[in-house]
Amino acid sequence: MAMPDRLSRRELLAASLALPAAGHSSSWNTPVPLGKTGLKVTRLAFGCEEVRDPKLIRRAADLGIAYLNCLPPRRENEYSAAPVVREALKPIRGRVVLSSGTSRRSRGEISADLDRHLRAFGTDYLDVFYLIAASKAEHLSDDVLEGLRAARQSGKIRACGVTTHRLDSVLPPLLDSRAIDAVMLTFNFSLADARPTLFQEVIGGGGRLEAIARLRKAGVGIVAMKPLMAGLSKDIVPPERRAWYESLDSVAKRRAALSAALKWAVRSEHVDTAPVLMSSVEQLEANVRTAAEPFTEADLQALAPL
């Protein structure tokens, strides 16, 4: 396939907004497979870290959200909102996919931490249990992987996952282990133009999207981390996007960018689901409305780099 000599920035962004691949629905609340886990998730998922009212989680389930992401803070291995989630789950447990995780690094510690999570959430099993912040190949040691396999075989978890900011470092063991069913990784619209050669890499076989494609081919589910750049946090915005970030100099522009980023995330063919932190009914319902709206030319312009 001949490569264009040069792509405009708008063409580069548009290239990443292809229609969903086979098996993916553009509707945010149509259940889709999480890889080959046997679990079904919705494209828009609920990040529970900031929830203080169980009614909010139940409302999310009533609106159709089927995946609750409840990861504890990396350094604490304890989830402070677990009592809220526990109360919320009582009438909806069978309707949602529930995930949590651990940053422990040995089989014994992982097993003990998993039992603590089960007690905290008041459930017999977790649908996905993540090894949090796996950034080195040694984090996926035989001991750790065997611990995850044992937990899955016991029925305490249905799928084993990994969260990572360093996909390049852990890709080989992820592909070789056959123990990992899902990967949560940083993924948002900025990857569409973060490097000048990204479009060529996608076509030619290099870069993060190619790595994601390899994981998907192996049946690994893909979950987006920070799909909205943590609410357009300056610390999350990549250097290549700083000029664009500085141009969001009004509340209206930031809202437009966040809305467009959400629409982009729930339509990306590269991920199965995109958890978004929500802390109020108003925020939840606004996100649901936004996810249901079409991605327009105005959205494209709101995300286009300067």
XYZ file of C-alpha atoms in Angstrom, residues 6-291:
286
model
C 2.313 13.926 4.092
C -0.955 14.022 5.965
C -2.633 17.101 7.295
C -3.223 17.128 11.038
C -6.935 16.911 10.460
C -6.469 13.844 8.222
C -4.219 12.260 10.815
C -6.837 12.675 13.537
C -9.651 11.554 11.274
C -7.716 8.399 10.398
C -8.028 7.230 14.013
C -11.784 7.782 14.015
C -12.612 4.901 11.726
C -15.917 3.113 12.126
C -15.882 0.405 14.803
C -14.484 -2.928 13.732
C -16.658 -6.005 13.322
C -18.130 -7.017 16.662
C -18.107 -3.460 18.002
C -21.165 -1.293 18.223
C -21.122 2.455 18.015
C -23.830 2.483 20.704
C -22.244 3.089 24.085
C -24.591 0.763 25.959
C -24.696 -2.232 23.626
C -22.796 -5.012 25.452
C -19.584 -6.071 23.715
C -17.151 -8.876 24.599
C -14.185 -8.052 26.802
C -11.733 -9.994 24.698
C -12.240 -13.725 25.157
C -13.069 -13.485 28.857
C -16.705 -14.395 28.299
C -17.662 -11.136 30.001
C -19.798 -8.474 28.321
C -19.132 -4.785 28.979
C -20.520 -1.484 27.766
C -18.366 0.957 25.842
C -18.924 3.572 28.551
C -17.931 2.262 31.969
C -18.107 3.704 35.466
C -14.977 4.615 37.417
C -16.046 4.259 41.052
C -13.084 5.784 42.879
C -14.870 9.005 43.820
C -18.315 7.586 44.609
C -19.784 8.418 48.000
C -23.430 7.454 47.458
C -24.510 3.891 46.533
C -27.540 5.306 44.720
C -25.196 6.747 42.084
C -23.854 3.314 41.173
C -27.349 1.859 41.046
C -28.437 4.723 38.829
C -25.528 3.964 36.486
C -26.660 0.346 36.244
C -30.247 1.435 35.610
C -29.019 3.646 32.753
C -27.282 0.659 31.190
C -23.658 0.860 32.336
C -22.437 -2.705 32.789
C -18.829 -2.315 33.951
C -17.777 -0.909 37.328
C -14.052 -0.202 37.631
C -13.128 -0.066 41.318
C -9.336 0.014 41.489
C -7.760 0.960 44.824
C -5.085 3.658 45.036
C -1.809 2.158 43.862
C 0.120 2.802 47.067
C -2.559 1.729 49.513
C -4.055 -1.520 48.218
C -7.206 -0.492 50.057
C -10.319 0.891 48.452
C -11.841 3.557 50.705
C -15.146 3.582 48.859
C -15.592 -0.201 49.133
C -18.449 0.084 51.693
C -20.339 2.320 49.259
C -19.822 -0.137 46.403
C -20.776 -3.038 48.666
C -24.087 -1.401 49.516
C -24.738 -0.481 45.891
C -24.056 -3.993 44.604
C -26.738 -5.777 46.600
C -29.561 -5.408 44.047
C -27.405 -5.174 40.879
C -24.514 -7.641 41.292
C -25.735 -9.949 38.536
C -26.092 -7.063 36.080
C -22.588 -5.621 36.240
C -18.981 -6.591 35.620
C -16.979 -5.676 38.737
C -13.226 -5.121 38.717
C -10.630 -4.312 41.329
C -6.926 -4.975 41.693
C -3.724 -5.195 43.669
C -0.185 -3.876 43.441
C 1.227 -6.779 45.464
C 4.046 -8.642 43.790
C 3.960 -12.198 45.164
C 1.488 -15.046 44.935
C 0.817 -15.141 48.689
C 0.271 -11.397 48.970
C -1.981 -11.350 45.911
C -4.116 -14.156 47.337
C -4.461 -12.403 50.701
C -5.276 -9.090 49.037
C -7.908 -10.698 46.830
C -9.627 -12.171 49.881
C -9.665 -8.717 51.494
C -11.280 -7.264 48.375
C -13.956 -9.964 48.320
C -14.830 -9.263 51.940
C -14.802 -5.496 51.397
C -17.130 -5.694 48.390
C -19.330 -8.374 49.928
C -19.104 -10.660 46.911
C -17.949 -14.220 46.262
C -16.034 -13.275 43.139
C -14.595 -10.404 41.137
C -15.118 -10.423 37.398
C -11.708 -8.869 36.668
C -8.798 -8.667 39.103
C -5.927 -6.453 37.928
C -2.259 -6.504 38.776
C -1.841 -2.752 39.110
C 1.005 -0.749 37.553
C 2.923 -3.569 35.918
C 5.733 -1.602 34.290
C 8.490 -4.212 34.070
C 8.598 -7.747 32.741
C 9.647 -8.994 36.193
C 6.347 -7.725 37.600
C 4.800 -10.603 35.655
C 6.945 -13.273 37.277
C 6.012 -16.950 37.193
C 5.028 -16.670 40.863
C 2.662 -13.764 40.188
C 1.133 -15.345 37.104
C 0.609 -18.632 38.881
C -1.117 -16.770 41.693
C -3.514 -15.151 39.219
C -4.174 -18.478 37.506
C -4.914 -20.114 40.841
C -7.366 -17.355 41.752
C -9.149 -17.785 38.440
C -9.280 -21.554 38.786
C -10.715 -21.232 42.291
C -13.624 -19.146 40.987
C -12.674 -16.105 43.046
C -12.050 -14.161 39.843
C -13.314 -14.688 36.322
C -10.528 -12.900 34.489
C -6.957 -11.799 35.247
C -5.906 -8.311 34.224
C -2.933 -5.960 34.198
C -2.817 -2.164 34.308
C 0.248 -0.582 32.756
C 1.751 2.681 31.595
C 4.579 0.781 29.897
C 2.965 -1.514 27.388
C 6.235 -1.822 25.462
C 7.996 -3.266 28.524
C 5.393 -5.878 29.406
C 4.046 -6.849 25.988
C 6.156 -10.028 25.538
C 5.124 -11.646 28.844
C 1.536 -10.524 28.299
C 1.454 -12.354 24.981
C 3.399 -15.389 26.183
C 1.829 -16.043 29.578
C -1.712 -16.988 28.549
C -2.648 -15.972 32.081
C -3.665 -12.390 31.332
C -7.175 -11.865 29.975
C -7.415 -8.052 29.966
C -5.095 -5.046 29.859
C -5.909 -1.533 31.024
C -3.645 1.058 29.440
C -3.523 4.795 28.891
C -5.569 5.471 25.790
C -7.219 8.650 24.554
C -7.636 10.762 21.447
C -4.170 12.316 21.741
C -2.648 9.078 20.494
C -4.072 9.951 17.104
C -1.348 12.516 16.523
C 1.130 12.234 19.417
C 3.919 11.249 17.024
C 4.334 12.393 13.415
C 4.766 8.804 12.213
C 1.837 7.277 14.078
C -0.378 6.847 11.030
C 2.403 5.075 9.163
C 3.102 2.919 12.208
C -0.513 1.840 12.422
C -0.484 0.767 8.789
C 3.054 -0.528 8.704
C 3.152 -2.580 11.886
C 4.770 -0.487 14.607
C 3.712 1.549 17.631
C 1.207 1.175 20.405
C -1.810 0.545 18.206
C -0.019 -2.369 16.565
C 0.745 -3.746 20.029
C -2.926 -3.394 20.952
C -3.857 -5.201 17.750
C -1.574 -8.091 18.727
C -3.189 -8.322 22.144
C -6.657 -8.258 20.634
C -5.704 -10.996 18.182
C -4.614 -13.066 21.183
C -8.045 -12.538 22.732
C -6.963 -10.055 25.389
C -9.600 -7.469 26.348
C -8.510 -3.818 26.166
C -9.686 -1.229 28.710
C -8.925 2.474 28.292
C -7.203 4.232 31.181
C -7.641 8.007 31.535
C -9.721 8.308 28.335
C -10.440 11.969 29.183
C -6.846 12.740 30.211
C -7.992 12.778 33.848
C -10.393 15.611 33.112
C -7.820 17.366 30.917
C -5.268 17.449 33.690
C -2.144 19.366 32.740
C 0.005 16.574 34.176
C -1.544 14.034 31.793
C -1.497 16.062 28.571
C 1.472 14.973 26.424
C 4.044 17.613 25.401
C 2.845 17.490 21.800
C -0.556 18.668 22.994
C 0.494 21.574 25.216
C -0.344 24.293 22.678
C -3.762 22.745 22.179
C -4.248 22.485 25.944
C -3.324 26.135 26.466
C -5.864 27.116 23.813
C -8.696 25.762 25.991
C -8.949 29.117 27.723
C -12.648 29.106 28.558
C -15.109 26.825 30.309
C -16.982 26.364 27.040
C -13.869 25.181 25.190
C -12.928 22.737 27.935
C -16.431 21.316 28.011
C -16.423 20.917 24.247
C -13.072 19.133 24.374
C -14.174 16.801 27.168
C -17.418 15.967 25.368
C -15.568 15.247 22.147
C -12.979 13.127 23.973
C -15.736 11.043 25.547
C -17.482 10.480 22.211
C -14.137 9.494 20.701
C -13.374 7.018 23.484
C -16.672 5.124 23.304
C -16.304 4.779 19.526
C -12.668 3.729 19.288
C -12.238 0.354 17.647
C -9.040 -0.199 19.642
C -10.646 -0.626 23.094
C -13.576 -2.572 24.475
C -14.579 -0.186 27.240
C -13.628 3.209 28.666
C -14.169 3.775 32.416
C -14.819 7.406 33.325
C -14.728 8.747 36.884
C -18.116 10.072 37.976
C -19.107 11.493 41.341
C -22.636 12.873 40.919
C -25.910 11.984 39.246
C -25.662 15.139 37.141
C -22.233 14.144 35.883
C -23.364 10.575 35.210
C -26.427 11.618 33.241
C -24.467 14.236 31.294
C -21.880 11.616 30.311
C -24.569 9.174 29.236
C -26.233 11.844 27.084
C -22.907 12.828 25.554
C -21.898 9.230 24.807
